Amino acid sequence: MTKKKVFIISHSHWDREWYMPFEQHHMRLVTLIDNLLDIFKNDPDFDSFHLDGQMIALDDYLAVRPERKPELAAAITAGKLQIGPFYILQDDFLISPEANVRNMIIGRDQAREYGQEVKLGYFPDTFGNMGQTPQMMQLADLNTAAFGRGVTPTGFNNQVSDANYASQYSEMWWQGPDGTKIMGLLFANWYSNGNEIPVDRAQAKAYWDQKLADAEKYAATDNLLMMNGVDHQPVQSDVTAAIKVANDLYPDYEFIHSNFNDYLAALKADLPTDLSTIHDELTSQETDGWYTLANTASSRVYLKQKNTVNERLLDSVAEPLATMAYPAADYPHDRFRYAWKLLLQNHPHDSICGCSVDEVHREMLTRFAKSSEVGRYIAQDALTVLANRITTTGFNADAKPFVVVNTSGAAKTGRVTVTIEWARRNFSEAGTIQSQRAELMAELKKLPTLQVVDSKGQPVPYRLEKSAVDFHYDLPKDRFRVAYQAIELTITVAVTVLPAFGWQVLALAPAVTSTPALPSLVVDEQTVANDWVNIQVAKDGSLTVTNRETGRKYQGLLVFEDTGDMGNEYIYKQTADNQAILSTDFPFDWRVVHADDVGVTLEFVHHLQVPVSADDQLLAEQQAVVDITHRTAKRSSDVRPLDITTTVTLSRDSRQVQCRSTFNNQMRDHRLRVLFKTELATMTNDAESIFEVVTRPNRPAATWQNPTNPQHQQAFVNLHDANDGLTVGNIGLNEYEILPDSRTIAITLLRCVGEMGDWGYFATPEAQCQGPISCDYSFELHDDSDDQRLASYQRARDFQVPFSVMQTTAHTGELPVAGQYLTNQTPELAITSLKRANNTDGVTLRGYNLDKQPVTLQVKRADWQASAVNFFEEALPTVPVDQLGPAEIKTLLLAQK
């Protein structure tokens, strides 16, 4: 009789920061690895330790114990310490596609400095799993993923209720939306099912009787996996002795201290033919809905906003600018890696999800700031180099040229704001600082009438926002700093269809002739409109918006909803009174802020009255660690004003309407959302996720008991039927919900709670997010065509990518006054990265198919040729470069012929 094998893998799931600040966990990590290195030397039977799939643990350890690096390297080489393949254990949904990729690249690179990474996609505690995981693993040279959430194991005595989200076994096939299939390994009894194994024989018998039965309930083979560890678990120093006891007690089993490589080899050799196949994203869809942890998408929204801005700065501004500006030898790979690592340090799930103690998230703000400053430096330097390469002559001698660059992957229309230095006085010049300032102030008052013109002398609509005399300084690279004062003119300029990775030169100059005003976008006292959209202010403070091409009217857009929240950082739970406060029940004011050739901006102030907090019952329930599903707290009877100021901007040449809501939150225990009522005849919604546009049902499964159905998004969510559609974009607002009765899109602007949640009471007063808040979002109407719908997706994505702009001198360069680095004539291609290749002189371009149909891929750069590569820029010779399959992720390596 063949013995069943029990593979015992020692590990510790290392949340880098969570219920204690980073350094508290850090010091314990140092102790853990110190102990490991001693055990490796002293216990020859100790096979290995799995370092949680994340290389950052080694960085953290060596920051304190650099002298032990040789021992560490020797342990890795010997297979004692199992490392990689990732840099951190991220949250899939709350970081960008590119951040997910850079996590894999940096993780594997660092692992291979020591030897070989573990060939396993490791997601033990990710709060749901992205649907493109199979394809992403394949593109990272991995064919198996292990995860702890998202799938319901049914065991042998249960019928699978939905093949997409349930599996009879803990082992299964996982198929992504493009058809890629990998092995999926579910920690059906969690990643602690072999923790703290007893050495005492009586205790061991009771322990193993239960553990073996639990594992065998779901195992597809006679190879059983036992994970000897859990969150921050110290290494079990007597595990090999415990294994000897188990082998004595159970002669029909072979207990082995092992590792994932050996376990997976044995598992795959014995797999049955009846494994289930699960599909696409795994977010615990077939559960009661309470513990999906999806509401972490709205916990501490300020973190998500900063993260999105930082990600776009690196992957959509600085990297494209540096690629366009520098030859390969000058590309700042090292600085980018430094910035990405800083940013990724904020991406572990307990960090970016906003579900830790306050000290953790304070430290995150510093990391965001540091990564941002590096990104801004690189972008500014690259833009300077690029501007110097572009020809800017052809304007009048007294014109002030400036370069506008579109670093997004699609043609972009909109507005750009730039500050033009009109005249300056260096401190080193004659006169006192005060007299220089007086001269500049006098010159400012005598400025001529100005206009913005393009390289052909045609006027471009602009608006003067501010004029002032201000102090600044230059930092030349070859001499000491230069302090000066200057007349500065801040202008907003209309930009009409700047192509992907394209640029143009404009100039601010004295007007030669008067420019006739364009037709006003103000229709009447209640209405503004451009060629595509009509916006009417309703009597209740909402908007009635009409698609002028189809005639479809949407009533009840831009309504604010405030509800009580007695949940925690993980889960929203409405207070027991079920009170929903709507802006349409309160007074509002509005005015036209701008109405000119650039566009029109309306300002609304909605005057809500909101309870200051939950009642006293909530604190008592929190301190007693009452499960949120059993809480009974209500909202306070003490009501205070909450004024929400919203600007609504309609550009002359864009279908997209852009909004910014600002308010000073002094309330606690509540959630604020903005609602877009559609009444569209559809049962599903589309949202941007990680390298895909995922289609989700508007209504949850029959098993769902949670009254709410929160979902993740990246740049947009969309509802459409056979005739019309509405796309709502955002900047760092990662949570939405579809209210199914009216097909209303609800975007969470703020969620305020006072405790972390999970396994104890951890007060988090800063998670109440009190203080000034600003939220950016957009909406766009489209018709029934795929072309308009996909274009609205591209514009929502590009809403997160500002134009880059810089004043420059009049000079001749090798690049034309208007040009494009490369062309993208594939409307379905959502470009996520343009950067210099890591290992060659070429350029890599990455993106994914927004659609579920195959398309011809048309991306070109003159005199360059393309080849398909994986995430590590390794050749994929069988993958065509001119085709993009449904939901396909494609990385092209472009090299000069």
PDB file of C-alpha atoms in Angstrom, residues 79-262:
ATOM      1  CA  GLY A  79      17.761  25.690  -0.652  1.00  0.00           C
ATOM      2  CA  LYS A  80      17.252  26.213   3.053  1.00  0.00           C
ATOM      3  CA  LEU A  81      15.651  29.627   2.648  1.00  0.00           C
ATOM      4  CA  GLN A  82      13.034  29.629  -0.112  1.00  0.00           C
ATOM      5  CA  ILE A  83      12.602  33.109  -1.618  1.00  0.00           C
ATOM      6  CA  GLY A  84      10.567  35.035  -4.181  1.00  0.00           C
ATOM      7  CA  PRO A  85       9.106  35.402  -6.685  1.00  0.00           C
ATOM      8  CA  PHE A  86       7.553  38.781  -5.747  1.00  0.00           C
ATOM      9  CA  TYR A  87       8.954  41.914  -4.120  1.00  0.00           C
ATOM     10  CA  ILE A  88       5.921  42.409  -1.859  1.00  0.00           C
ATOM     11  CA  LEU A  89       2.598  40.646  -1.293  1.00  0.00           C
ATOM     12  CA  GLN A  90       0.309  43.209  -2.860  1.00  0.00           C
ATOM     13  CA  ASP A  91      -3.385  43.820  -3.028  1.00  0.00           C
ATOM     14  CA  ASP A  92      -4.260  42.804  -6.586  1.00  0.00           C
ATOM     15  CA  PHE A  93      -7.055  45.263  -7.242  1.00  0.00           C
ATOM     16  CA  LEU A  94      -5.876  48.468  -5.558  1.00  0.00           C
ATOM     17  CA  ILE A  95      -2.583  48.843  -7.379  1.00  0.00           C
ATOM     18  CA  SER A  96      -2.232  49.416 -11.102  1.00  0.00           C
ATOM     19  CA  PRO A  97      -1.496  46.848 -13.793  1.00  0.00           C
ATOM     20  CA  GLU A  98       2.047  48.191 -14.092  1.00  0.00           C
ATOM     21  CA  ALA A  99       2.618  48.137 -10.338  1.00  0.00           C
ATOM     22  CA  ASN A 100       1.645  44.472 -10.366  1.00  0.00           C
ATOM     23  CA  VAL A 101       4.170  43.854 -13.156  1.00  0.00           C
ATOM     24  CA  ARG A 102       6.978  45.842 -11.513  1.00  0.00           C
ATOM     25  CA  ASN A 103       6.398  43.854  -8.326  1.00  0.00           C
ATOM     26  CA  MET A 104       7.129  40.689 -10.281  1.00  0.00           C
ATOM     27  CA  ILE A 105      10.106  42.138 -12.149  1.00  0.00           C
ATOM     28  CA  ILE A 106      11.830  43.574  -9.092  1.00  0.00           C
ATOM     29  CA  GLY A 107      11.056  40.473  -7.043  1.00  0.00           C
ATOM     30  CA  ARG A 108      12.539  38.058  -9.573  1.00  0.00           C
ATOM     31  CA  ASP A 109      15.559  40.272 -10.233  1.00  0.00           C
ATOM     32  CA  GLN A 110      16.398  40.400  -6.530  1.00  0.00           C
ATOM     33  CA  ALA A 111      15.769  36.691  -6.036  1.00  0.00           C
ATOM     34  CA  ARG A 112      18.128  35.828  -8.870  1.00  0.00           C
ATOM     35  CA  GLU A 113      20.878  37.840  -7.275  1.00  0.00           C
ATOM     36  CA  TYR A 114      20.896  35.012  -4.717  1.00  0.00           C
ATOM     37  CA  GLY A 115      19.903  32.052  -6.866  1.00  0.00           C
ATOM     38  CA  GLN A 116      16.510  30.798  -7.963  1.00  0.00           C
ATOM     39  CA  GLU A 117      13.078  32.033  -6.966  1.00  0.00           C
ATOM     40  CA  VAL A 118      10.236  29.737  -5.945  1.00  0.00           C
ATOM     41  CA  LYS A 119       8.206  29.120  -9.100  1.00  0.00           C
ATOM     42  CA  LEU A 120       4.852  29.848  -7.536  1.00  0.00           C
ATOM     43  CA  GLY A 121       2.553  32.835  -7.783  1.00  0.00           C
ATOM     44  CA  TYR A 122       1.919  33.382  -4.087  1.00  0.00           C
ATOM     45  CA  PHE A 123      -1.250  35.202  -2.961  1.00  0.00           C
ATOM     46  CA  PRO A 124      -1.980  33.719   0.484  1.00  0.00           C
ATOM     47  CA  ASP A 125      -4.000  36.588   1.931  1.00  0.00           C
ATOM     48  CA  THR A 126      -4.898  38.781  -1.038  1.00  0.00           C
ATOM     49  CA  PHE A 127      -8.381  40.259  -0.623  1.00  0.00           C
ATOM     50  CA  GLY A 128      -9.725  38.633  -3.789  1.00  0.00           C
ATOM     51  CA  ASN A 129      -7.830  37.637  -6.921  1.00  0.00           C
ATOM     52  CA  MET A 130      -7.660  39.504 -10.230  1.00  0.00           C
ATOM     53  CA  GLY A 131      -9.102  37.736 -13.243  1.00  0.00           C
ATOM     54  CA  GLN A 132      -5.978  38.128 -15.356  1.00  0.00           C
ATOM     55  CA  THR A 133      -3.816  36.233 -12.855  1.00  0.00           C
ATOM     56  CA  PRO A 134      -3.497  33.179 -15.167  1.00  0.00           C
ATOM     57  CA  GLN A 135      -2.234  35.239 -18.103  1.00  0.00           C
ATOM     58  CA  MET A 136      -0.007  37.366 -15.879  1.00  0.00           C
ATOM     59  CA  MET A 137       1.532  34.288 -14.273  1.00  0.00           C
ATOM     60  CA  GLN A 138       2.211  32.828 -17.700  1.00  0.00           C
ATOM     61  CA  LEU A 139       3.871  36.072 -18.792  1.00  0.00           C
ATOM     62  CA  ALA A 140       5.999  35.857 -15.628  1.00  0.00           C
ATOM     63  CA  ASP A 141       7.082  32.291 -16.423  1.00  0.00           C
ATOM     64  CA  LEU A 142       4.912  30.806 -13.673  1.00  0.00           C
ATOM     65  CA  ASN A 143       2.296  28.097 -14.122  1.00  0.00           C
ATOM     66  CA  THR A 144       0.817  27.771 -10.633  1.00  0.00           C
ATOM     67  CA  ALA A 145      -0.804  30.222  -8.219  1.00  0.00           C
ATOM     68  CA  ALA A 146      -1.596  29.637  -4.548  1.00  0.00           C
ATOM     69  CA  PHE A 147      -4.259  31.731  -2.842  1.00  0.00           C
ATOM     70  CA  GLY A 148      -6.408  31.813   0.261  1.00  0.00           C
ATOM     71  CA  ARG A 149      -9.548  33.659  -0.819  1.00  0.00           C
ATOM     72  CA  GLY A 150     -12.104  33.920  -3.574  1.00  0.00           C
ATOM     73  CA  VAL A 151     -13.085  30.265  -4.178  1.00  0.00           C
ATOM     74  CA  THR A 152     -15.470  28.104  -2.184  1.00  0.00           C
ATOM     75  CA  PRO A 153     -14.208  24.540  -1.621  1.00  0.00           C
ATOM     76  CA  THR A 154     -17.090  22.081  -1.556  1.00  0.00           C
ATOM     77  CA  GLY A 155     -15.479  18.751  -0.670  1.00  0.00           C
ATOM     78  CA  PHE A 156     -16.649  15.341  -1.804  1.00  0.00           C
ATOM     79  CA  ASN A 157     -20.169  15.449  -0.412  1.00  0.00           C
ATOM     80  CA  ASN A 158     -21.265  18.740  -1.914  1.00  0.00           C
ATOM     81  CA  GLN A 159     -22.449  19.673  -5.352  1.00  0.00           C
ATOM     82  CA  VAL A 160     -20.634  22.574  -6.985  1.00  0.00           C
ATOM     83  CA  SER A 161     -23.127  25.435  -7.182  1.00  0.00           C
ATOM     84  CA  ASP A 162     -21.250  27.523  -9.729  1.00  0.00           C
ATOM     85  CA  ALA A 163     -18.293  26.145 -11.639  1.00  0.00           C
ATOM     86  CA  ASN A 164     -16.810  29.604 -11.955  1.00  0.00           C
ATOM     87  CA  TYR A 165     -16.307  30.168  -8.245  1.00  0.00           C
ATOM     88  CA  ALA A 166     -16.361  26.789  -6.482  1.00  0.00           C
ATOM     89  CA  SER A 167     -14.210  23.682  -6.602  1.00  0.00           C
ATOM     90  CA  GLN A 168     -14.596  20.195  -5.191  1.00  0.00           C
ATOM     91  CA  TYR A 169     -10.872  20.095  -4.521  1.00  0.00           C
ATOM     92  CA  SER A 170      -8.338  22.504  -3.105  1.00  0.00           C
ATOM     93  CA  GLU A 171      -6.504  21.967  -6.397  1.00  0.00           C
ATOM     94  CA  MET A 172      -8.117  23.236  -9.595  1.00  0.00           C
ATOM     95  CA  TRP A 173      -7.536  24.784 -12.981  1.00  0.00           C
ATOM     96  CA  TRP A 174      -7.865  28.557 -13.216  1.00  0.00           C
ATOM     97  CA  GLN A 175      -8.722  30.052 -16.586  1.00  0.00           C
ATOM     98  CA  GLY A 176      -8.484  33.745 -17.345  1.00  0.00           C
ATOM     99  CA  PRO A 177     -10.632  35.847 -19.720  1.00  0.00           C
ATOM    100  CA  ASP A 178      -8.156  35.331 -22.592  1.00  0.00           C
ATOM    101  CA  GLY A 179      -8.269  31.549 -22.192  1.00  0.00           C
ATOM    102  CA  THR A 180      -4.930  31.083 -20.404  1.00  0.00           C
ATOM    103  CA  LYS A 181      -5.135  28.233 -17.884  1.00  0.00           C
ATOM    104  CA  ILE A 182      -2.859  27.557 -14.912  1.00  0.00           C
ATOM    105  CA  MET A 183      -2.934  25.368 -11.815  1.00  0.00           C
ATOM    106  CA  GLY A 184      -4.724  26.944  -8.864  1.00  0.00           C
ATOM    107  CA  LEU A 185      -3.975  25.901  -5.292  1.00  0.00           C
ATOM    108  CA  LEU A 186      -6.464  27.009  -2.631  1.00  0.00           C
ATOM    109  CA  PHE A 187      -5.494  27.098   1.023  1.00  0.00           C
ATOM    110  CA  ALA A 188      -8.871  25.506   1.792  1.00  0.00           C
ATOM    111  CA  ASN A 189      -8.024  25.190   5.488  1.00  0.00           C
ATOM    112  CA  TRP A 190      -6.056  28.442   5.451  1.00  0.00           C
ATOM    113  CA  TYR A 191      -2.275  28.871   5.363  1.00  0.00           C
ATOM    114  CA  SER A 192      -2.062  27.857   9.035  1.00  0.00           C
ATOM    115  CA  ASN A 193      -3.456  24.331   8.782  1.00  0.00           C
ATOM    116  CA  GLY A 194      -0.179  22.834  10.054  1.00  0.00           C
ATOM    117  CA  ASN A 195       0.743  25.456  12.621  1.00  0.00           C
ATOM    118  CA  GLU A 196       2.315  24.621  16.003  1.00  0.00           C
ATOM    119  CA  ILE A 197       2.526  20.848  15.612  1.00  0.00           C
ATOM    120  CA  PRO A 198       2.638  19.100  19.012  1.00  0.00           C
ATOM    121  CA  VAL A 199       5.565  16.916  20.034  1.00  0.00           C
ATOM    122  CA  ASP A 200       3.646  15.273  22.886  1.00  0.00           C
ATOM    123  CA  ARG A 201       2.232  12.009  21.521  1.00  0.00           C
ATOM    124  CA  ALA A 202      -1.257  12.337  22.985  1.00  0.00           C
ATOM    125  CA  GLN A 203      -1.598  15.924  21.825  1.00  0.00           C
ATOM    126  CA  ALA A 204      -0.137  15.027  18.436  1.00  0.00           C
ATOM    127  CA  LYS A 205      -2.693  12.236  17.951  1.00  0.00           C
ATOM    128  CA  ALA A 206      -5.620  14.561  18.576  1.00  0.00           C
ATOM    129  CA  TYR A 207      -4.022  17.271  16.439  1.00  0.00           C
ATOM    130  CA  TRP A 208      -3.311  15.068  13.428  1.00  0.00           C
ATOM    131  CA  ASP A 209      -6.628  13.215  13.523  1.00  0.00           C
ATOM    132  CA  GLN A 210      -8.345  16.538  12.927  1.00  0.00           C
ATOM    133  CA  LYS A 211      -5.781  18.062  10.556  1.00  0.00           C
ATOM    134  CA  LEU A 212      -5.588  15.038   8.292  1.00  0.00           C
ATOM    135  CA  ALA A 213      -9.364  14.785   8.071  1.00  0.00           C
ATOM    136  CA  ASP A 214      -9.632  18.464   7.205  1.00  0.00           C
ATOM    137  CA  ALA A 215      -6.998  18.216   4.468  1.00  0.00           C
ATOM    138  CA  GLU A 216      -8.347  14.984   2.985  1.00  0.00           C
ATOM    139  CA  LYS A 217     -11.801  16.526   2.685  1.00  0.00           C
ATOM    140  CA  TYR A 218     -10.552  18.757  -0.145  1.00  0.00           C
ATOM    141  CA  ALA A 219      -7.321  17.190  -1.448  1.00  0.00           C
ATOM    142  CA  ALA A 220      -7.385  15.894  -5.030  1.00  0.00           C
ATOM    143  CA  THR A 221      -4.444  13.521  -4.463  1.00  0.00           C
ATOM    144  CA  ASP A 222      -2.699  11.636  -1.678  1.00  0.00           C
ATOM    145  CA  ASN A 223      -0.245  14.536  -1.377  1.00  0.00           C
ATOM    146  CA  LEU A 224      -1.433  16.648   1.535  1.00  0.00           C
ATOM    147  CA  LEU A 225      -0.149  20.177   2.179  1.00  0.00           C
ATOM    148  CA  MET A 226       0.350  21.438   5.731  1.00  0.00           C
ATOM    149  CA  MET A 227       1.407  25.042   6.202  1.00  0.00           C
ATOM    150  CA  ASN A 228       3.452  25.236   9.396  1.00  0.00           C
ATOM    151  CA  GLY A 229       3.009  28.904  10.256  1.00  0.00           C
ATOM    152  CA  VAL A 230       0.622  31.842  10.209  1.00  0.00           C
ATOM    153  CA  ASP A 231       0.742  35.653  10.536  1.00  0.00           C
ATOM    154  CA  HIS A 232       4.053  36.734  12.103  1.00  0.00           C
ATOM    155  CA  GLN A 233       4.551  33.226  13.449  1.00  0.00           C
ATOM    156  CA  PRO A 234       7.962  32.530  15.008  1.00  0.00           C
ATOM    157  CA  VAL A 235       9.631  29.506  13.451  1.00  0.00           C
ATOM    158  CA  GLN A 236       8.734  26.228  15.181  1.00  0.00           C
ATOM    159  CA  SER A 237      12.187  25.127  16.306  1.00  0.00           C
ATOM    160  CA  ASP A 238      11.112  21.578  17.189  1.00  0.00           C
ATOM    161  CA  VAL A 239       9.145  20.884  14.020  1.00  0.00           C
ATOM    162  CA  THR A 240      11.455  18.070  12.921  1.00  0.00           C
ATOM    163  CA  ALA A 241      10.955  16.342  16.268  1.00  0.00           C
ATOM    164  CA  ALA A 242       7.194  16.764  15.873  1.00  0.00           C
ATOM    165  CA  ILE A 243       7.412  15.191  12.409  1.00  0.00           C
ATOM    166  CA  LYS A 244       9.199  12.142  13.847  1.00  0.00           C
ATOM    167  CA  VAL A 245       6.368  11.709  16.353  1.00  0.00           C
ATOM    168  CA  ALA A 246       3.775  11.954  13.555  1.00  0.00           C
ATOM    169  CA  ASN A 247       5.569   9.301  11.498  1.00  0.00           C
ATOM    170  CA  ASP A 248       5.566   6.978  14.508  1.00  0.00           C
ATOM    171  CA  LEU A 249       1.855   7.533  15.139  1.00  0.00           C
ATOM    172  CA  TYR A 250       0.639   7.145  11.536  1.00  0.00           C
ATOM    173  CA  PRO A 251       2.341   4.303   9.663  1.00  0.00           C
ATOM    174  CA  ASP A 252       0.068   4.812   6.610  1.00  0.00           C
ATOM    175  CA  TYR A 253       1.339   8.351   6.120  1.00  0.00           C
ATOM    176  CA  GLU A 254       4.748   9.763   5.352  1.00  0.00           C
ATOM    177  CA  PHE A 255       5.274  13.129   7.009  1.00  0.00           C
ATOM    178  CA  ILE A 256       7.946  15.197   5.247  1.00  0.00           C
ATOM    179  CA  HIS A 257       9.445  18.553   6.126  1.00  0.00           C
ATOM    180  CA  SER A 258       9.438  20.027   2.646  1.00  0.00           C
ATOM    181  CA  ASN A 259       9.046  22.984   0.309  1.00  0.00           C
ATOM    182  CA  PHE A 260       6.745  24.141  -2.463  1.00  0.00           C
ATOM    183  CA  ASN A 261       8.956  22.946  -5.314  1.00  0.00           C
ATOM    184  CA  ASP A 262       8.900  19.335  -4.081  1.00  0.00           C
TER     185      ASP A 262
END
